[in-house]
mmCIF file of C-alpha atoms in Angstrom:
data_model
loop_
_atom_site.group_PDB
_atom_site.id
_atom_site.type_symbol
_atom_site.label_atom_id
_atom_site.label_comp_id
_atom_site.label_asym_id
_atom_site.label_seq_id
_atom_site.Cartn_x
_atom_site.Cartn_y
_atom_site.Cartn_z
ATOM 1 C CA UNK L 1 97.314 105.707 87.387
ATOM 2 C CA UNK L 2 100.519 106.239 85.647
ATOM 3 C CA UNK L 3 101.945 108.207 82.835
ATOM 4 C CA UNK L 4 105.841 107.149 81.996
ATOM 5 C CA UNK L 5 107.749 108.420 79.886
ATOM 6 C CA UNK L 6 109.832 107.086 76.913
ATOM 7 C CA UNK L 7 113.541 105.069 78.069
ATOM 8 C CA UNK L 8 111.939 105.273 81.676
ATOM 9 C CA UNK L 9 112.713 101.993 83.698
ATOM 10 C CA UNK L 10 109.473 100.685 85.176
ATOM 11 C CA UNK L 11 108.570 97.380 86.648
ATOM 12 C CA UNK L 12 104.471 96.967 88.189
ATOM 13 C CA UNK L 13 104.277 94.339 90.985
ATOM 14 C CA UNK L 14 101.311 92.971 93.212
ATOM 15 C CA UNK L 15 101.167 93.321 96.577
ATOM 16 C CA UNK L 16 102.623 90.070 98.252
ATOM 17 C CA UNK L 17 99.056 88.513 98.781
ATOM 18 C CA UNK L 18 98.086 88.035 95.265
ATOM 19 C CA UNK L 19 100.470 85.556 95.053
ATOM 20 C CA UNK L 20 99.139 83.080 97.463
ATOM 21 C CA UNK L 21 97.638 80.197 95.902
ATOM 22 C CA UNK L 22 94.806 80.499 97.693
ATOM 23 C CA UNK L 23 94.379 84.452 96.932
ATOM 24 C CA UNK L 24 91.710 84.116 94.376
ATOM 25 C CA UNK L 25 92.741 87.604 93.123
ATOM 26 C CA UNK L 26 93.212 89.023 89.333
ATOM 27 C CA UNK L 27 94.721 92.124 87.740
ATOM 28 C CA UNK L 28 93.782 93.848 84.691
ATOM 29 C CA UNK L 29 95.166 96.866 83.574
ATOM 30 C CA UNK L 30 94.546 99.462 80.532
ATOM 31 C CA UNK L 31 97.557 100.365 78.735
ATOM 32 C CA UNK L 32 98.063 103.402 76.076
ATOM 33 C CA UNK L 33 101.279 103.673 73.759
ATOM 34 C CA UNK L 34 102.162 106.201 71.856
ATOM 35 C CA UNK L 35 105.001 108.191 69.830
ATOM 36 C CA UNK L 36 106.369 111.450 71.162
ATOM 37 C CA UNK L 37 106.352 112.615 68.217
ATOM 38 C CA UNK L 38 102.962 111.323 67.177
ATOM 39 C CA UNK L 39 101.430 115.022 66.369
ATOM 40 C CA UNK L 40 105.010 115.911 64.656
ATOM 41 C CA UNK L 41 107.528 118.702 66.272
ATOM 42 C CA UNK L 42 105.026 121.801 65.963
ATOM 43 C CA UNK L 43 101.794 120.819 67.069
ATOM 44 C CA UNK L 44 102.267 121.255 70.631
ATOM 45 C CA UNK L 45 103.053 124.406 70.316
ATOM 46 C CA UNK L 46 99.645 126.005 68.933
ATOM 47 C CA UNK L 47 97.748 128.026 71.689
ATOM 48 C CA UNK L 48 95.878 126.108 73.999
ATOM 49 C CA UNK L 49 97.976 122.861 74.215
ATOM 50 C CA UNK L 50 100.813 124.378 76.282
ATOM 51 C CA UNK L 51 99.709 121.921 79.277
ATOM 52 C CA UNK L 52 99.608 119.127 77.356
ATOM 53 C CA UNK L 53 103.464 120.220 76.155
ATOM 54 C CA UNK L 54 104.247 120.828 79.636
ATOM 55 C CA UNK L 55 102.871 117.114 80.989
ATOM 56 C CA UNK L 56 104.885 115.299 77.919
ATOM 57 C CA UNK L 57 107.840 117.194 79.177
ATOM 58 C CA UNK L 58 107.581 115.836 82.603
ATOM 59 C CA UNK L 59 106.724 112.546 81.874
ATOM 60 C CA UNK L 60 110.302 112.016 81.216
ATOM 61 C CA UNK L 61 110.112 111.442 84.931
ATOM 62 C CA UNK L 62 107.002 109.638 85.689
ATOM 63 C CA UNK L 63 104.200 111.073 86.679
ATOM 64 C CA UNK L 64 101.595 109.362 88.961
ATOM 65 C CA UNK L 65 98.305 110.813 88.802
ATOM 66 C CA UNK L 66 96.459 111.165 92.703
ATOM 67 C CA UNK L 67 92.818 112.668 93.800
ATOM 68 C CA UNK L 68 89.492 112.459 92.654
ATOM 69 C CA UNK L 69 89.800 113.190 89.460
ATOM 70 C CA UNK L 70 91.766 109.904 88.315
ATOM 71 C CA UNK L 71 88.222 108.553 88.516
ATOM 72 C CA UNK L 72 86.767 110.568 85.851
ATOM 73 C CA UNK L 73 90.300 110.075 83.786
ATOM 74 C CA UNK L 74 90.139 106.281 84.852
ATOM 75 C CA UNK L 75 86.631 106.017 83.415
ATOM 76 C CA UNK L 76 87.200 108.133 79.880
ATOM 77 C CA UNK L 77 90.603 105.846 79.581
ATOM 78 C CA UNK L 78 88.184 102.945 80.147
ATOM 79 C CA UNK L 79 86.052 104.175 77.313
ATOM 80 C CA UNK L 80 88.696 105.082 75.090
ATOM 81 C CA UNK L 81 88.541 101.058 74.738
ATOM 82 C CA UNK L 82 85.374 100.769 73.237
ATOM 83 C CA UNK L 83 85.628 104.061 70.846
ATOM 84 C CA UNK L 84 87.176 104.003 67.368
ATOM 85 C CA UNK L 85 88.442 106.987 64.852
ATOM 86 C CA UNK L 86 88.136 110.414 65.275
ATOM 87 C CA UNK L 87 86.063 109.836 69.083
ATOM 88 C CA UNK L 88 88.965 107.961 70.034
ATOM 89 C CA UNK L 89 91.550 111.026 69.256
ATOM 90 C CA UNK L 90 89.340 113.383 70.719
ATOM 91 C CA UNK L 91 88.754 111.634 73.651
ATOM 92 C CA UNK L 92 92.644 110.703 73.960
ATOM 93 C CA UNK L 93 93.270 114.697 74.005
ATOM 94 C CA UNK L 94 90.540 114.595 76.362
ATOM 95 C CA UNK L 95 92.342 112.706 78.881
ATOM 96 C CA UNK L 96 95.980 114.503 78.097
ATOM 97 C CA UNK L 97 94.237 117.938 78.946
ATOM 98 C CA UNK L 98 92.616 116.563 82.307
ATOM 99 C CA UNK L 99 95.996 114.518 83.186
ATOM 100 C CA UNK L 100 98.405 117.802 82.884
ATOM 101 C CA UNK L 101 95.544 120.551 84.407
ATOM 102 C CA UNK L 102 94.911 118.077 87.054
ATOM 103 C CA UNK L 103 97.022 119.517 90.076
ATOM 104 C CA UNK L 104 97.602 116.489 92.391
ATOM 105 C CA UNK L 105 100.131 114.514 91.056
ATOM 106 C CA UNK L 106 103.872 113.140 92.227
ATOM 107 C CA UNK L 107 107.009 112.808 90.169
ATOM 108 C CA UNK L 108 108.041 109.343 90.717
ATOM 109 C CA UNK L 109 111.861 109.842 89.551
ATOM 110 C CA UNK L 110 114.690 112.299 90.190
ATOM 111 C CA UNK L 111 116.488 113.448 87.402
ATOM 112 C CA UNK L 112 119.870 111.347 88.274
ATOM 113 C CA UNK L 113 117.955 108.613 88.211
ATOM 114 C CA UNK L 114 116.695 109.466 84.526
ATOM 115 C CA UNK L 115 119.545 110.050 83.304
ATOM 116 C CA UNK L 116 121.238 106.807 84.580
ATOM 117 C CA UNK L 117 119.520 104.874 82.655
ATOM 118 C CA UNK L 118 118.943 106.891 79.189
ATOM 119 C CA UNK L 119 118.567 105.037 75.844
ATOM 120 C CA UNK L 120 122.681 105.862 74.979
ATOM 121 C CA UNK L 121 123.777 103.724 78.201
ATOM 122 C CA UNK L 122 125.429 100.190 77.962
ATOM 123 C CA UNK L 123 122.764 97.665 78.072
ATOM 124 C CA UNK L 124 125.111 95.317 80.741
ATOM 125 C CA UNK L 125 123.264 97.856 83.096
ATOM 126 C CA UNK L 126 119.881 96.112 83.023
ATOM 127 C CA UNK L 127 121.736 93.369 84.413
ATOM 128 C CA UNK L 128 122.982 95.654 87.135
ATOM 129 C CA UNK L 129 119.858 97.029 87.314
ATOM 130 C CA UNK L 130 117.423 93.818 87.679
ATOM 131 C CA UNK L 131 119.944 92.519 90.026
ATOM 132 C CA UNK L 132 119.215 95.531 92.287
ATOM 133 C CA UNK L 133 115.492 95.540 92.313
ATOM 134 C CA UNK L 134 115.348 91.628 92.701
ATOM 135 C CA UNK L 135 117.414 92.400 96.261
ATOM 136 C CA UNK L 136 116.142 95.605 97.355
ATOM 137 C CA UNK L 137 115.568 94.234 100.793
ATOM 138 C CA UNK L 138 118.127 91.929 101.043
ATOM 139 C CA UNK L 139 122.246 92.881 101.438
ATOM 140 C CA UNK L 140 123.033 93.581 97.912
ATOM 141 C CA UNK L 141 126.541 92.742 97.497
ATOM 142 C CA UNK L 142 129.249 94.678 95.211
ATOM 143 C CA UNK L 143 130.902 91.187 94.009
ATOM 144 C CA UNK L 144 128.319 89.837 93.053
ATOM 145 C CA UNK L 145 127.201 92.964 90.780
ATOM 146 C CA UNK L 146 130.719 92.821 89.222
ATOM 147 C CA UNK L 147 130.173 89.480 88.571
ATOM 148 C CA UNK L 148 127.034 89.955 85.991
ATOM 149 C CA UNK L 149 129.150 91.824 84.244
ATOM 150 C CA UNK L 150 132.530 89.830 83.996
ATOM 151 C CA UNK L 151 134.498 92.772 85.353
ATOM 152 C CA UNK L 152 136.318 93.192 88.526
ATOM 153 C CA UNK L 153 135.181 94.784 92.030
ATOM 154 C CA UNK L 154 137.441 98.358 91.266
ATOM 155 C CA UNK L 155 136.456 97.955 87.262
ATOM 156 C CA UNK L 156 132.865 97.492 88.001
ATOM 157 C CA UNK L 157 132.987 100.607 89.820
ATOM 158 C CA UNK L 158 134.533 102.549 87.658
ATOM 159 C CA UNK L 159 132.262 101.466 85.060
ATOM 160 C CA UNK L 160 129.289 102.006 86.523
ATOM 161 C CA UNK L 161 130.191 105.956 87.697
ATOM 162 C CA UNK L 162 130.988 106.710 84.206
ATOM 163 C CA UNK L 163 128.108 104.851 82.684
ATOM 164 C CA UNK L 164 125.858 106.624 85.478
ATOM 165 C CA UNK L 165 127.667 109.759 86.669
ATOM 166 C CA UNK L 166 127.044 108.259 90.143
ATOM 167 C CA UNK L 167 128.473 105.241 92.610
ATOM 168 C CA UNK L 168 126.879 101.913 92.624
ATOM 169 C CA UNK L 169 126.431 102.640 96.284
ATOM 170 C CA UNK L 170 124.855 105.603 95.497
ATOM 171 C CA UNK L 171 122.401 104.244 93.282
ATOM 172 C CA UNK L 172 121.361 101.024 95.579
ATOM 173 C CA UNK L 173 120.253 103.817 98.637
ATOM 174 C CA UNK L 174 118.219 106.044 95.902
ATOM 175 C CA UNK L 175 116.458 103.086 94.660
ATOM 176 C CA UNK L 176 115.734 101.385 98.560
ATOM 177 C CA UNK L 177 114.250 105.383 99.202
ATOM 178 C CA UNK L 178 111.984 104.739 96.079
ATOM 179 C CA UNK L 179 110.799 101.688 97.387
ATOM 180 C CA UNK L 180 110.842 103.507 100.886
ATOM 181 C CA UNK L 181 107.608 106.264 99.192
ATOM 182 C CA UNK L 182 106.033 103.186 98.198
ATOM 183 C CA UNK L 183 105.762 101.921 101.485
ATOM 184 C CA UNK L 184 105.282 105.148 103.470
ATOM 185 C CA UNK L 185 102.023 105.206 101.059
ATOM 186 C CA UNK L 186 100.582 103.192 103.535
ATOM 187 C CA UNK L 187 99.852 103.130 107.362
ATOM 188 C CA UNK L 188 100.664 99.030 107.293
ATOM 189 C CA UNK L 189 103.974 99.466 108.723
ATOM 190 C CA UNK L 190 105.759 102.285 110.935
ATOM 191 C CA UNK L 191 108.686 104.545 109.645
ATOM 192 C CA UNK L 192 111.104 102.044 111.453
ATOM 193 C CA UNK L 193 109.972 99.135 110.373
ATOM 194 C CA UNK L 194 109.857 100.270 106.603
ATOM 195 C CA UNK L 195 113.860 101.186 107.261
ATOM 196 C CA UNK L 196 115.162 97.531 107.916
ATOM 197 C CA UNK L 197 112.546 96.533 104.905
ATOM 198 C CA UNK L 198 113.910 98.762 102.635
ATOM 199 C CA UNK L 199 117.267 97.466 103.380
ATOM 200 C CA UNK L 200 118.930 99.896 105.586
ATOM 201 C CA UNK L 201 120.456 98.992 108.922
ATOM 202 C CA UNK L 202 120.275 102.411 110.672
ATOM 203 C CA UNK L 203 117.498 104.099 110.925
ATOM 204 C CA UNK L 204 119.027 106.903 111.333
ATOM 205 C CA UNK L 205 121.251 106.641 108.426
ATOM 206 C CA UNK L 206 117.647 105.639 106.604
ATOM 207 C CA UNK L 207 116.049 109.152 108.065
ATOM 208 C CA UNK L 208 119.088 111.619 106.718
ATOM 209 C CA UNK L 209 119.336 109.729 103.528
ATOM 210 C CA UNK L 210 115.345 109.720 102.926
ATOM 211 C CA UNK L 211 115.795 113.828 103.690
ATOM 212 C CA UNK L 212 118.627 114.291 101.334
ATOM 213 C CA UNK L 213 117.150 112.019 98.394
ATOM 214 C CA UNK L 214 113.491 113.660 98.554
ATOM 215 C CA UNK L 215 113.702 116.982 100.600
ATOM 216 C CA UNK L 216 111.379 116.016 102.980
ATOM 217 C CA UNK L 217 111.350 113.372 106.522
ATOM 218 C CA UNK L 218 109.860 109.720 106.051
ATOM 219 C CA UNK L 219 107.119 111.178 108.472
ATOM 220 C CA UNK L 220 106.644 114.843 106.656
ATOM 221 C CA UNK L 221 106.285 112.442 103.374
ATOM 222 C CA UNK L 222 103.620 109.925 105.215
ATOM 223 C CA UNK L 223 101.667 112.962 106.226
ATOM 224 C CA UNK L 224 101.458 115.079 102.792
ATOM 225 C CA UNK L 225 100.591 111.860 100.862
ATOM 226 C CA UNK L 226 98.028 111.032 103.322
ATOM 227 C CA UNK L 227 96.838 114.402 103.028
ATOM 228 C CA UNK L 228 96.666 114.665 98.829
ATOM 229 C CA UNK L 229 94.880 111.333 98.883
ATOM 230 C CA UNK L 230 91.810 112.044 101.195
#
């Protein structure tokens, strides 16, 4: 359970077994759009809705929602489908108020990473960008990025560091650390084997950069999310 936030990047994928032929297996999923500025610029500020202000703020950044109460929030977003009118606004605010008091949650992006990819940037970066995730375990190579684009290796470069404030290289390691939480979410594979999966081909270059990206060890990060999901 998910709540992103406007000119945030996102892309939902199944674990590798639902593609099997064979799998038998179906998603379904329950999506809500809406304006920010749906209840115009005041509203938000009235007494009593100062969470709700608070959780739109962050949701700049993604915010997945963890513990048990996603289940009660699952189930009123599940009935939010069969409601209509003024039941389905009050029950709407119903599950704003529970998302932003509920207090286990995880921001899912830094703030580089949001503003890398705000609405004002060139849109020859979601070339750049699809390019990335498509070969996040795989050697993702500089020439061909600069290809996509037309440009030169050294052009490429430069464009991308003033279109991002930060080096292609740069990016490709936060984004193979992102897909490194995902992994660590589960007890499938060991800290070492999620390195070389992830695309890195040191652990210990994998271990300092996972510390430096998200303030915490691969292991320290397996243990806490373990811990916040029981």
């Amino acid at each position: 359970m998910v709540l992103i936030g406007p000119n945030l990047p996102h892309l939902w994928q199944n674990e590798a077994p639902y593609y099997e032929n064979t799998s038998g297996n179906h998603v379904s999923a329950i999506i809500i759009h809406f304006e920010p500025e749906l209840w115009g610029s005041r509203f938000l500020t009235l007494e009593g809705l100062k969470a709700i202000d608070d959780l739109l703020k962050k949701a700049k950044y993604g915010i997945r929602i963890d513990g048990p109460a996603r289940i009660e929030i699952g189930a009123k977003i599940e009935k939010l489908t069969h409601v209509q009118g003024f039941e389905k606004l009050m029950l709407f605010f119903e599950v704003l108020n529970d998302i932003a008091t509920n207090t286990e949650h995880q921001i899912l992006a830094t703030s580089g990473f949001v503003k890398s990819f705000n609405k004002g940037n060139d849109e020859r970066l979601d070339k750049v960008y699809e390019y990335v995730m498509e070969h996040l375990t795989e050697k993702i190579d500089l020439d061909e990025a600069a290809k996509l684009l037309n440009l030169s290796k050294s052009a490429f470069c430069r464009f991308f560091k003033k279109k991002t404030r930060k080096t292609f290289s740069q990016f490709v390691k936060e984004a193979r650390i992102g897909y490194a939480c995902k992994l660590l979410q589960s007890n499938d594979l060991s800290t070492s084997q999620i390195c070389y999966e992830c695309g890195f081909d040191s652990f210990t270059y994998f271990s300092r950069s996972f510390k430096t990206i998200t303030g915490k060890t691969p292991t320290l990060y397996r243990k806490q999310y373990n811990f916040n999901s029981d």
